Amino acid sequence: MFSLDQFPLPFARDSLEPYMSEKTIGFHYDKHLGGYINNLNALDAKGATLEEIVKNSDGKIFNNAAQIWNHVFFFAGLKNSGGGVPSEIASAFGDFKAEFKAAAMSVFGSGWAWLVDDGGKISIITTANADTPTRHGMRPLLTLDVWEHAYYLDYQNRRADFIDAFLDHLINWEFVLNNLKR
């Protein structure tokens, strides 16, 4: 059985303001992540770890387990005052921010924009719904949740403004670089 207590936020609920409100964090963490945890527990998923369940499941079990994993990873990649782009990332792109924003804007409906290590090459990809790069042999470095629940309370239908706030103010680059070194 999983619980929210196993996946604490790595920041205070109001610490991402004004870019992400405490209300958005509350709904996103408590209601969405909490909902996926409750759903997975109700499905009686078998596995030693969340990662093993994501790797070895499909259907409803995969969808809920992967959404837990994706959300926990997303929250870990956030912090206030996270602007700038480290040289290790910038050197892999012509314009990291423009390329990441274009990818995030291209997601139709619900999904994720990711910075990944794909066999030694840093790249930007998108996934739909609960899909995660780990299912495709890639190592996630950073993700942005572009499901409406991630931004609608603060930005309404202005996904582009949410992406700009994320890129300019909310990326925890230490987290990204630690993932790159693993």
Short mmCIF file of N, CA and C in Angstrom, two decimals:
data_model
loop_
_atom_site.label_atom_id
_atom_site.label_comp_id
_atom_site.label_asym_id
_atom_site.label_seq_id
_atom_site.Cartn_x
_atom_site.Cartn_y
_atom_site.Cartn_z
N MET A 1 0.83 -1.18 0.00
CA MET A 1 0.00 0.00 0.00
C MET A 1 0.88 1.25 0.00
N PHE A 2 0.46 2.20 -0.80
CA PHE A 2 1.18 3.46 -0.89
C PHE A 2 0.37 4.56 -0.21
N SER A 3 1.06 5.63 0.21
CA SER A 3 0.40 6.78 0.81
C SER A 3 1.13 8.05 0.41
N LEU A 4 0.43 9.18 0.52
CA LEU A 4 1.07 10.47 0.24
C LEU A 4 2.28 10.70 1.14
N ASP A 5 2.24 10.18 2.36
CA ASP A 5 3.36 10.35 3.29
C ASP A 5 4.67 9.79 2.74
N GLN A 6 4.58 8.80 1.86
CA GLN A 6 5.78 8.22 1.26
C GLN A 6 6.40 9.15 0.22
N PHE A 7 5.64 10.14 -0.24
CA PHE A 7 6.09 11.01 -1.32
C PHE A 7 5.91 12.48 -0.91
N PRO A 8 6.61 12.92 0.13
CA PRO A 8 6.42 14.30 0.60
C PRO A 8 6.91 15.31 -0.44
N LEU A 9 6.23 16.46 -0.46
CA LEU A 9 6.70 17.55 -1.32
C LEU A 9 8.08 17.98 -0.86
N PRO A 10 8.98 18.28 -1.79
CA PRO A 10 10.33 18.72 -1.40
C PRO A 10 10.42 20.23 -1.15
N PHE A 11 9.28 20.88 -0.98
CA PHE A 11 9.24 22.32 -0.77
C PHE A 11 7.96 22.64 0.01
N ALA A 12 7.92 23.81 0.62
CA ALA A 12 6.71 24.26 1.30
C ALA A 12 5.64 24.58 0.26
N ARG A 13 4.40 24.31 0.59
CA ARG A 13 3.30 24.47 -0.37
C ARG A 13 3.19 25.88 -0.95
N ASP A 14 3.61 26.89 -0.20
CA ASP A 14 3.50 28.26 -0.70
C ASP A 14 4.81 28.79 -1.28
N SER A 15 5.84 27.96 -1.33
CA SER A 15 7.17 28.45 -1.72
C SER A 15 7.36 28.67 -3.21
N LEU A 16 6.42 28.23 -4.04
CA LEU A 16 6.56 28.43 -5.48
C LEU A 16 5.79 29.66 -5.96
N GLU A 17 5.14 30.35 -5.03
CA GLU A 17 4.40 31.55 -5.40
C GLU A 17 5.38 32.64 -5.81
N PRO A 18 5.06 33.49 -6.74
CA PRO A 18 3.77 33.67 -7.40
C PRO A 18 3.59 32.80 -8.66
N TYR A 19 4.51 31.94 -8.95
CA TYR A 19 4.49 31.19 -10.22
C TYR A 19 3.57 29.97 -10.17
N MET A 20 3.43 29.39 -8.98
CA MET A 20 2.51 28.29 -8.77
C MET A 20 1.95 28.48 -7.36
N SER A 21 0.66 28.65 -7.27
CA SER A 21 0.04 29.01 -5.99
C SER A 21 -0.06 27.81 -5.05
N GLU A 22 -0.21 28.14 -3.78
CA GLU A 22 -0.43 27.11 -2.76
C GLU A 22 -1.70 26.33 -3.08
N LYS A 23 -2.71 27.00 -3.61
CA LYS A 23 -3.97 26.33 -3.97
C LYS A 23 -3.74 25.30 -5.07
N THR A 24 -2.96 25.67 -6.09
CA THR A 24 -2.65 24.73 -7.17
C THR A 24 -1.86 23.54 -6.63
N ILE A 25 -0.86 23.82 -5.80
CA ILE A 25 -0.07 22.73 -5.21
C ILE A 25 -0.99 21.80 -4.41
N GLY A 26 -1.88 22.38 -3.62
CA GLY A 26 -2.79 21.57 -2.82
C GLY A 26 -3.66 20.65 -3.67
N PHE A 27 -4.27 21.20 -4.71
CA PHE A 27 -5.10 20.37 -5.59
C PHE A 27 -4.26 19.34 -6.32
N HIS A 28 -3.12 19.78 -6.84
CA HIS A 28 -2.28 18.90 -7.64
C HIS A 28 -1.73 17.75 -6.81
N TYR A 29 -1.20 18.08 -5.65
CA TYR A 29 -0.59 17.07 -4.79
C TYR A 29 -1.65 16.22 -4.07
N ASP A 30 -2.54 16.88 -3.34
CA ASP A 30 -3.51 16.15 -2.53
C ASP A 30 -4.54 15.42 -3.38
N LYS A 31 -5.13 16.11 -4.33
CA LYS A 31 -6.25 15.53 -5.09
C LYS A 31 -5.77 14.65 -6.24
N HIS A 32 -4.85 15.14 -7.05
CA HIS A 32 -4.44 14.35 -8.22
C HIS A 32 -3.47 13.23 -7.83
N LEU A 33 -2.35 13.59 -7.22
CA LEU A 33 -1.42 12.55 -6.80
C LEU A 33 -2.09 11.62 -5.79
N GLY A 34 -2.79 12.19 -4.83
CA GLY A 34 -3.49 11.37 -3.85
C GLY A 34 -4.52 10.45 -4.49
N GLY A 35 -5.19 10.92 -5.52
CA GLY A 35 -6.16 10.10 -6.24
C GLY A 35 -5.51 8.92 -6.93
N TYR A 36 -4.37 9.16 -7.57
CA TYR A 36 -3.66 8.05 -8.23
C TYR A 36 -3.20 7.01 -7.20
N ILE A 37 -2.76 7.49 -6.04
CA ILE A 37 -2.34 6.56 -4.98
C ILE A 37 -3.53 5.73 -4.52
N ASN A 38 -4.65 6.37 -4.26
CA ASN A 38 -5.85 5.63 -3.83
C ASN A 38 -6.29 4.63 -4.90
N ASN A 39 -6.28 5.06 -6.16
CA ASN A 39 -6.67 4.15 -7.25
C ASN A 39 -5.74 2.94 -7.33
N LEU A 40 -4.43 3.19 -7.24
CA LEU A 40 -3.48 2.08 -7.32
C LEU A 40 -3.68 1.12 -6.14
N ASN A 41 -3.88 1.66 -4.95
CA ASN A 41 -4.12 0.80 -3.80
C ASN A 41 -5.37 -0.04 -3.98
N ALA A 42 -6.42 0.54 -4.57
CA ALA A 42 -7.67 -0.19 -4.79
C ALA A 42 -7.51 -1.29 -5.83
N LEU A 43 -6.54 -1.12 -6.73
CA LEU A 43 -6.30 -2.13 -7.77
C LEU A 43 -5.45 -3.28 -7.26
N ASP A 44 -4.98 -3.18 -6.02
CA ASP A 44 -4.19 -4.24 -5.40
C ASP A 44 -2.98 -4.59 -6.26
N ALA A 45 -2.25 -3.57 -6.66
CA ALA A 45 -1.06 -3.77 -7.50
C ALA A 45 0.01 -4.52 -6.70
N LYS A 46 0.63 -5.46 -7.35
CA LYS A 46 1.69 -6.23 -6.72
C LYS A 46 3.03 -5.76 -7.25
N GLY A 47 3.96 -5.55 -6.35
CA GLY A 47 5.30 -5.14 -6.74
C GLY A 47 6.04 -4.64 -5.53
N ALA A 48 7.33 -4.81 -5.54
CA ALA A 48 8.13 -4.40 -4.40
C ALA A 48 8.27 -2.89 -4.33
N THR A 49 8.38 -2.25 -5.47
CA THR A 49 8.56 -0.81 -5.50
C THR A 49 7.65 -0.21 -6.56
N LEU A 50 7.46 1.08 -6.46
CA LEU A 50 6.67 1.78 -7.47
C LEU A 50 7.32 1.63 -8.85
N GLU A 51 8.64 1.73 -8.91
CA GLU A 51 9.35 1.58 -10.18
C GLU A 51 9.12 0.22 -10.82
N GLU A 52 9.10 -0.84 -9.99
CA GLU A 52 8.84 -2.18 -10.52
C GLU A 52 7.42 -2.32 -11.04
N ILE A 53 6.48 -1.70 -10.35
CA ILE A 53 5.09 -1.74 -10.83
C ILE A 53 4.99 -1.02 -12.17
N VAL A 54 5.61 0.15 -12.29
CA VAL A 54 5.59 0.88 -13.56
C VAL A 54 6.21 0.04 -14.67
N LYS A 55 7.33 -0.57 -14.36
CA LYS A 55 8.05 -1.35 -15.36
C LYS A 55 7.30 -2.61 -15.81
N ASN A 56 6.59 -3.24 -14.89
CA ASN A 56 6.04 -4.56 -15.16
C ASN A 56 4.52 -4.62 -15.29
N SER A 57 3.86 -3.49 -15.42
CA SER A 57 2.40 -3.52 -15.46
C SER A 57 1.87 -2.88 -16.74
N ASP A 58 0.57 -2.96 -16.90
CA ASP A 58 -0.09 -2.29 -18.01
C ASP A 58 -1.49 -1.91 -17.57
N GLY A 59 -2.25 -1.33 -18.46
CA GLY A 59 -3.63 -0.97 -18.17
C GLY A 59 -3.77 -0.01 -17.00
N LYS A 60 -4.81 -0.20 -16.21
CA LYS A 60 -5.12 0.69 -15.10
C LYS A 60 -4.01 0.73 -14.06
N ILE A 61 -3.41 -0.41 -13.81
CA ILE A 61 -2.32 -0.44 -12.82
C ILE A 61 -1.16 0.42 -13.31
N PHE A 62 -0.75 0.24 -14.57
CA PHE A 62 0.32 1.08 -15.11
C PHE A 62 -0.06 2.55 -15.06
N ASN A 63 -1.25 2.89 -15.54
CA ASN A 63 -1.65 4.30 -15.60
C ASN A 63 -1.56 4.98 -14.24
N ASN A 64 -2.04 4.33 -13.20
CA ASN A 64 -2.00 4.94 -11.89
C ASN A 64 -0.59 4.95 -11.30
N ALA A 65 0.14 3.86 -11.43
CA ALA A 65 1.52 3.81 -10.91
C ALA A 65 2.41 4.81 -11.64
N ALA A 66 2.29 4.88 -12.95
CA ALA A 66 3.12 5.81 -13.72
C ALA A 66 2.76 7.26 -13.40
N GLN A 67 1.49 7.53 -13.18
CA GLN A 67 1.11 8.90 -12.81
C GLN A 67 1.68 9.26 -11.44
N ILE A 68 1.73 8.32 -10.53
CA ILE A 68 2.37 8.60 -9.24
C ILE A 68 3.85 8.91 -9.48
N TRP A 69 4.52 8.03 -10.22
CA TRP A 69 5.95 8.22 -10.48
C TRP A 69 6.20 9.55 -11.18
N ASN A 70 5.43 9.85 -12.23
CA ASN A 70 5.63 11.09 -12.98
C ASN A 70 5.41 12.32 -12.09
N HIS A 71 4.37 12.28 -11.27
CA HIS A 71 4.10 13.44 -10.42
C HIS A 71 5.18 13.64 -9.36
N VAL A 72 5.61 12.57 -8.73
CA VAL A 72 6.67 12.69 -7.73
C VAL A 72 7.94 13.25 -8.37
N PHE A 73 8.25 12.78 -9.58
CA PHE A 73 9.42 13.28 -10.31
C PHE A 73 9.24 14.75 -10.67
N PHE A 74 8.05 15.13 -11.12
CA PHE A 74 7.75 16.52 -11.45
C PHE A 74 7.96 17.42 -10.23
N PHE A 75 7.37 17.05 -9.09
CA PHE A 75 7.51 17.88 -7.90
C PHE A 75 8.97 17.99 -7.46
N ALA A 76 9.74 16.93 -7.60
CA ALA A 76 11.16 16.96 -7.21
C ALA A 76 11.95 17.93 -8.08
N GLY A 77 11.49 18.20 -9.27
CA GLY A 77 12.19 19.09 -10.19
C GLY A 77 11.83 20.56 -10.04
N LEU A 78 11.05 20.89 -9.01
CA LEU A 78 10.60 22.27 -8.83
C LEU A 78 11.28 22.95 -7.65
N LYS A 79 11.53 24.23 -7.80
CA LYS A 79 11.94 25.10 -6.70
C LYS A 79 11.78 26.53 -7.17
N ASN A 80 11.59 27.44 -6.24
CA ASN A 80 11.51 28.84 -6.62
C ASN A 80 12.92 29.38 -6.86
N SER A 81 13.04 30.38 -7.67
CA SER A 81 14.34 30.98 -8.03
C SER A 81 15.20 29.99 -8.80
N GLY A 82 14.59 29.26 -9.71
CA GLY A 82 15.31 28.25 -10.47
C GLY A 82 15.67 28.67 -11.88
N GLY A 83 15.86 29.94 -12.13
CA GLY A 83 16.14 30.40 -13.48
C GLY A 83 17.51 30.02 -14.00
N GLY A 84 17.75 30.37 -15.24
CA GLY A 84 19.02 30.07 -15.90
C GLY A 84 19.03 28.66 -16.43
N VAL A 85 20.00 28.37 -17.28
CA VAL A 85 20.16 27.03 -17.83
C VAL A 85 21.64 26.66 -17.68
N PRO A 86 21.95 25.58 -16.97
CA PRO A 86 23.35 25.18 -16.80
C PRO A 86 23.99 24.84 -18.14
N SER A 87 25.28 25.05 -18.22
CA SER A 87 26.02 24.82 -19.47
C SER A 87 25.90 23.37 -19.93
N GLU A 88 25.82 22.42 -18.99
CA GLU A 88 25.70 21.01 -19.36
C GLU A 88 24.44 20.74 -20.17
N ILE A 89 23.40 21.53 -19.93
CA ILE A 89 22.14 21.39 -20.64
C ILE A 89 22.13 22.30 -21.87
N ALA A 90 22.51 23.54 -21.68
CA ALA A 90 22.47 24.52 -22.77
C ALA A 90 23.30 24.06 -23.98
N SER A 91 24.42 23.42 -23.73
CA SER A 91 25.30 23.02 -24.83
C SER A 91 24.69 21.95 -25.73
N ALA A 92 23.65 21.26 -25.26
CA ALA A 92 23.01 20.21 -26.04
C ALA A 92 21.94 20.75 -26.99
N PHE A 93 21.66 22.06 -26.89
CA PHE A 93 20.56 22.64 -27.66
C PHE A 93 20.98 23.97 -28.27
N GLY A 94 20.29 24.34 -29.34
CA GLY A 94 20.47 25.68 -29.90
C GLY A 94 19.90 26.70 -28.94
N ASP A 95 18.67 26.46 -28.50
CA ASP A 95 17.98 27.33 -27.54
C ASP A 95 17.09 26.43 -26.69
N PHE A 96 17.62 25.99 -25.55
CA PHE A 96 16.90 25.04 -24.70
C PHE A 96 15.48 25.51 -24.39
N LYS A 97 15.34 26.75 -23.93
CA LYS A 97 14.03 27.23 -23.53
C LYS A 97 13.04 27.20 -24.68
N ALA A 98 13.44 27.65 -25.84
CA ALA A 98 12.54 27.67 -27.00
C ALA A 98 12.17 26.25 -27.42
N GLU A 99 13.14 25.34 -27.39
CA GLU A 99 12.86 23.96 -27.80
C GLU A 99 11.98 23.24 -26.78
N PHE A 100 12.23 23.47 -25.50
CA PHE A 100 11.41 22.82 -24.48
C PHE A 100 9.99 23.37 -24.53
N LYS A 101 9.85 24.69 -24.68
CA LYS A 101 8.53 25.29 -24.75
C LYS A 101 7.76 24.78 -25.96
N ALA A 102 8.41 24.69 -27.10
CA ALA A 102 7.74 24.18 -28.31
C ALA A 102 7.25 22.75 -28.09
N ALA A 103 8.07 21.93 -27.45
CA ALA A 103 7.66 20.55 -27.18
C ALA A 103 6.46 20.53 -26.23
N ALA A 104 6.54 21.30 -25.14
CA ALA A 104 5.45 21.31 -24.17
C ALA A 104 4.16 21.84 -24.79
N MET A 105 4.27 22.81 -25.67
CA MET A 105 3.08 23.36 -26.33
C MET A 105 2.50 22.38 -27.34
N SER A 106 3.32 21.48 -27.83
CA SER A 106 2.85 20.54 -28.86
C SER A 106 2.04 19.37 -28.30
N VAL A 107 2.05 19.20 -26.98
CA VAL A 107 1.31 18.09 -26.39
C VAL A 107 -0.18 18.36 -26.58
N PHE A 108 -0.84 17.47 -27.27
CA PHE A 108 -2.27 17.60 -27.49
C PHE A 108 -2.99 16.93 -26.33
N GLY A 109 -3.83 17.66 -25.67
CA GLY A 109 -4.55 17.08 -24.54
C GLY A 109 -3.65 17.01 -23.33
N SER A 110 -3.55 15.84 -22.75
CA SER A 110 -2.84 15.66 -21.49
C SER A 110 -1.53 14.91 -21.69
N GLY A 111 -0.50 15.36 -21.02
CA GLY A 111 0.77 14.68 -21.13
C GLY A 111 1.89 15.43 -20.43
N TRP A 112 3.09 15.15 -20.90
CA TRP A 112 4.30 15.60 -20.22
C TRP A 112 5.36 16.03 -21.25
N ALA A 113 6.15 17.03 -20.90
CA ALA A 113 7.36 17.37 -21.66
C ALA A 113 8.53 16.95 -20.77
N TRP A 114 9.52 16.32 -21.40
CA TRP A 114 10.63 15.74 -20.64
C TRP A 114 11.98 16.18 -21.20
N LEU A 115 12.94 16.34 -20.32
CA LEU A 115 14.35 16.39 -20.67
C LEU A 115 14.89 15.03 -20.29
N VAL A 116 15.51 14.33 -21.23
CA VAL A 116 15.95 12.95 -20.99
C VAL A 116 17.38 12.75 -21.46
N ASP A 117 17.98 11.72 -20.89
CA ASP A 117 19.25 11.18 -21.39
C ASP A 117 18.86 9.93 -22.17
N ASP A 118 19.05 10.00 -23.47
CA ASP A 118 18.68 8.90 -24.36
C ASP A 118 19.97 8.27 -24.89
N GLY A 119 20.54 7.37 -24.09
CA GLY A 119 21.77 6.70 -24.50
C GLY A 119 22.96 7.63 -24.62
N GLY A 120 23.06 8.61 -23.73
CA GLY A 120 24.18 9.54 -23.75
C GLY A 120 23.89 10.84 -24.49
N LYS A 121 22.74 10.94 -25.12
CA LYS A 121 22.34 12.16 -25.83
C LYS A 121 21.20 12.81 -25.04
N ILE A 122 21.40 14.07 -24.67
CA ILE A 122 20.35 14.81 -23.97
C ILE A 122 19.36 15.31 -25.01
N SER A 123 18.09 15.00 -24.76
CA SER A 123 17.07 15.44 -25.72
C SER A 123 15.77 15.78 -24.99
N ILE A 124 14.86 16.37 -25.74
CA ILE A 124 13.55 16.75 -25.24
C ILE A 124 12.53 15.88 -25.95
N ILE A 125 11.65 15.29 -25.16
CA ILE A 125 10.58 14.47 -25.74
C ILE A 125 9.27 14.82 -25.05
N THR A 126 8.18 14.31 -25.59
CA THR A 126 6.89 14.42 -24.94
C THR A 126 6.30 13.03 -24.82
N THR A 127 5.44 12.88 -23.83
CA THR A 127 4.68 11.64 -23.69
C THR A 127 3.23 12.02 -23.43
N ALA A 128 2.34 11.14 -23.79
CA ALA A 128 0.92 11.36 -23.58
C ALA A 128 0.46 10.62 -22.33
N ASN A 129 -0.54 11.18 -21.71
CA ASN A 129 -1.21 10.54 -20.58
C ASN A 129 -0.21 10.11 -19.51
N ALA A 130 -0.14 8.84 -19.15
CA ALA A 130 0.73 8.38 -18.07
C ALA A 130 2.08 7.87 -18.56
N ASP A 131 2.31 7.88 -19.86
CA ASP A 131 3.55 7.31 -20.39
C ASP A 131 4.76 8.00 -19.77
N THR A 132 5.83 7.27 -19.64
CA THR A 132 7.05 7.77 -19.02
C THR A 132 8.26 7.30 -19.83
N PRO A 133 9.31 8.10 -19.93
CA PRO A 133 10.48 7.73 -20.72
C PRO A 133 11.15 6.43 -20.29
N THR A 134 11.00 6.07 -19.02
CA THR A 134 11.63 4.84 -18.55
C THR A 134 11.11 3.62 -19.30
N ARG A 135 9.88 3.69 -19.78
CA ARG A 135 9.30 2.58 -20.55
C ARG A 135 9.93 2.47 -21.93
N HIS A 136 10.69 3.48 -22.32
CA HIS A 136 11.31 3.51 -23.65
C HIS A 136 12.83 3.52 -23.56
N GLY A 137 13.35 3.12 -22.41
CA GLY A 137 14.80 2.99 -22.24
C GLY A 137 15.54 4.31 -22.06
N MET A 138 14.84 5.37 -21.73
CA MET A 138 15.47 6.68 -21.52
C MET A 138 15.49 7.01 -20.03
N ARG A 139 16.46 7.81 -19.65
CA ARG A 139 16.58 8.25 -18.25
C ARG A 139 16.04 9.67 -18.13
N PRO A 140 14.95 9.86 -17.38
CA PRO A 140 14.41 11.20 -17.19
C PRO A 140 15.35 12.09 -16.38
N LEU A 141 15.45 13.34 -16.80
CA LEU A 141 16.24 14.33 -16.07
C LEU A 141 15.34 15.39 -15.45
N LEU A 142 14.22 15.70 -16.14
CA LEU A 142 13.29 16.75 -15.73
C LEU A 142 11.98 16.52 -16.46
N THR A 143 10.87 16.90 -15.84
CA THR A 143 9.60 16.85 -16.55
C THR A 143 8.74 18.04 -16.18
N LEU A 144 7.85 18.36 -17.10
CA LEU A 144 6.82 19.37 -16.89
C LEU A 144 5.47 18.74 -17.16
N ASP A 145 4.60 18.81 -16.19
CA ASP A 145 3.24 18.31 -16.30
C ASP A 145 2.44 19.34 -17.08
N VAL A 146 1.93 18.98 -18.25
CA VAL A 146 1.11 19.91 -19.03
C VAL A 146 -0.36 19.48 -19.06
N TRP A 147 -0.77 18.64 -18.12
CA TRP A 147 -2.19 18.38 -17.92
C TRP A 147 -2.78 19.67 -17.36
N GLU A 148 -4.01 19.98 -17.69
CA GLU A 148 -4.61 21.25 -17.24
C GLU A 148 -4.60 21.42 -15.73
N HIS A 149 -4.71 20.33 -14.97
CA HIS A 149 -4.75 20.48 -13.51
C HIS A 149 -3.46 21.09 -12.96
N ALA A 150 -2.39 21.03 -13.72
CA ALA A 150 -1.11 21.55 -13.27
C ALA A 150 -1.07 23.08 -13.29
N TYR A 151 -1.93 23.69 -14.09
CA TYR A 151 -1.82 25.14 -14.24
C TYR A 151 -3.14 25.90 -14.30
N TYR A 152 -4.26 25.22 -14.41
CA TYR A 152 -5.50 25.92 -14.73
C TYR A 152 -5.92 26.93 -13.65
N LEU A 153 -5.76 26.62 -12.39
CA LEU A 153 -6.16 27.56 -11.35
C LEU A 153 -5.37 28.87 -11.42
N ASP A 154 -4.10 28.78 -11.78
CA ASP A 154 -3.25 29.97 -11.83
C ASP A 154 -3.21 30.64 -13.19
N TYR A 155 -3.32 29.87 -14.26
CA TYR A 155 -3.09 30.41 -15.60
C TYR A 155 -4.28 30.24 -16.55
N GLN A 156 -5.38 29.65 -16.08
CA GLN A 156 -6.53 29.31 -16.89
C GLN A 156 -6.06 28.56 -18.14
N ASN A 157 -6.40 29.05 -19.31
CA ASN A 157 -6.02 28.35 -20.55
C ASN A 157 -4.71 28.87 -21.14
N ARG A 158 -3.91 29.54 -20.34
CA ARG A 158 -2.65 30.12 -20.83
C ARG A 158 -1.48 29.17 -20.54
N ARG A 159 -1.47 28.03 -21.21
CA ARG A 159 -0.41 27.04 -21.02
C ARG A 159 0.96 27.65 -21.29
N ALA A 160 1.05 28.49 -22.32
CA ALA A 160 2.34 29.10 -22.67
C ALA A 160 2.91 29.91 -21.51
N ASP A 161 2.05 30.65 -20.80
CA ASP A 161 2.52 31.44 -19.66
C ASP A 161 3.01 30.53 -18.53
N PHE A 162 2.32 29.42 -18.31
CA PHE A 162 2.75 28.44 -17.30
C PHE A 162 4.11 27.86 -17.67
N ILE A 163 4.30 27.53 -18.93
CA ILE A 163 5.58 26.97 -19.38
C ILE A 163 6.69 27.99 -19.19
N ASP A 164 6.42 29.25 -19.53
CA ASP A 164 7.42 30.31 -19.34
C ASP A 164 7.79 30.44 -17.86
N ALA A 165 6.80 30.42 -16.98
CA ALA A 165 7.08 30.52 -15.54
C ALA A 165 7.94 29.35 -15.08
N PHE A 166 7.61 28.15 -15.55
CA PHE A 166 8.39 26.97 -15.22
C PHE A 166 9.84 27.14 -15.68
N LEU A 167 10.02 27.50 -16.94
CA LEU A 167 11.37 27.61 -17.50
C LEU A 167 12.18 28.75 -16.88
N ASP A 168 11.53 29.84 -16.56
CA ASP A 168 12.25 31.01 -16.06
C ASP A 168 12.44 31.05 -14.55
N HIS A 169 11.59 30.30 -13.80
CA HIS A 169 11.61 30.49 -12.35
C HIS A 169 11.52 29.22 -11.50
N LEU A 170 11.13 28.08 -12.06
CA LEU A 170 10.77 26.95 -11.20
C LEU A 170 11.62 25.69 -11.34
N ILE A 171 12.56 25.66 -12.25
CA ILE A 171 13.34 24.43 -12.43
C ILE A 171 14.41 24.30 -11.35
N ASN A 172 14.43 23.15 -10.72
CA ASN A 172 15.45 22.81 -9.74
C ASN A 172 16.61 22.19 -10.51
N TRP A 173 17.54 23.02 -10.92
CA TRP A 173 18.64 22.54 -11.76
C TRP A 173 19.57 21.59 -11.04
N GLU A 174 19.69 21.71 -9.71
CA GLU A 174 20.50 20.75 -8.96
C GLU A 174 19.93 19.34 -9.13
N PHE A 175 18.61 19.22 -9.06
CA PHE A 175 17.94 17.94 -9.28
C PHE A 175 18.25 17.41 -10.67
N VAL A 176 18.15 18.25 -11.67
CA VAL A 176 18.41 17.85 -13.06
C VAL A 176 19.85 17.37 -13.21
N LEU A 177 20.80 18.14 -12.71
CA LEU A 177 22.21 17.78 -12.86
C LEU A 177 22.55 16.51 -12.08
N ASN A 178 21.93 16.31 -10.93
CA ASN A 178 22.13 15.06 -10.19
C ASN A 178 21.61 13.88 -10.99
N ASN A 179 20.47 14.03 -11.66
CA ASN A 179 19.95 12.96 -12.51
C ASN A 179 20.88 12.70 -13.69
N LEU A 180 21.48 13.73 -14.21
CA LEU A 180 22.41 13.59 -15.33
C LEU A 180 23.65 12.82 -14.92
N LYS A 181 24.10 12.98 -13.68
CA LYS A 181 25.32 12.32 -13.19
C LYS A 181 25.10 10.85 -12.84
N ARG A 182 23.84 10.43 -12.62
CA ARG A 182 23.57 9.06 -12.19
C ARG A 182 23.98 8.07 -13.24
#
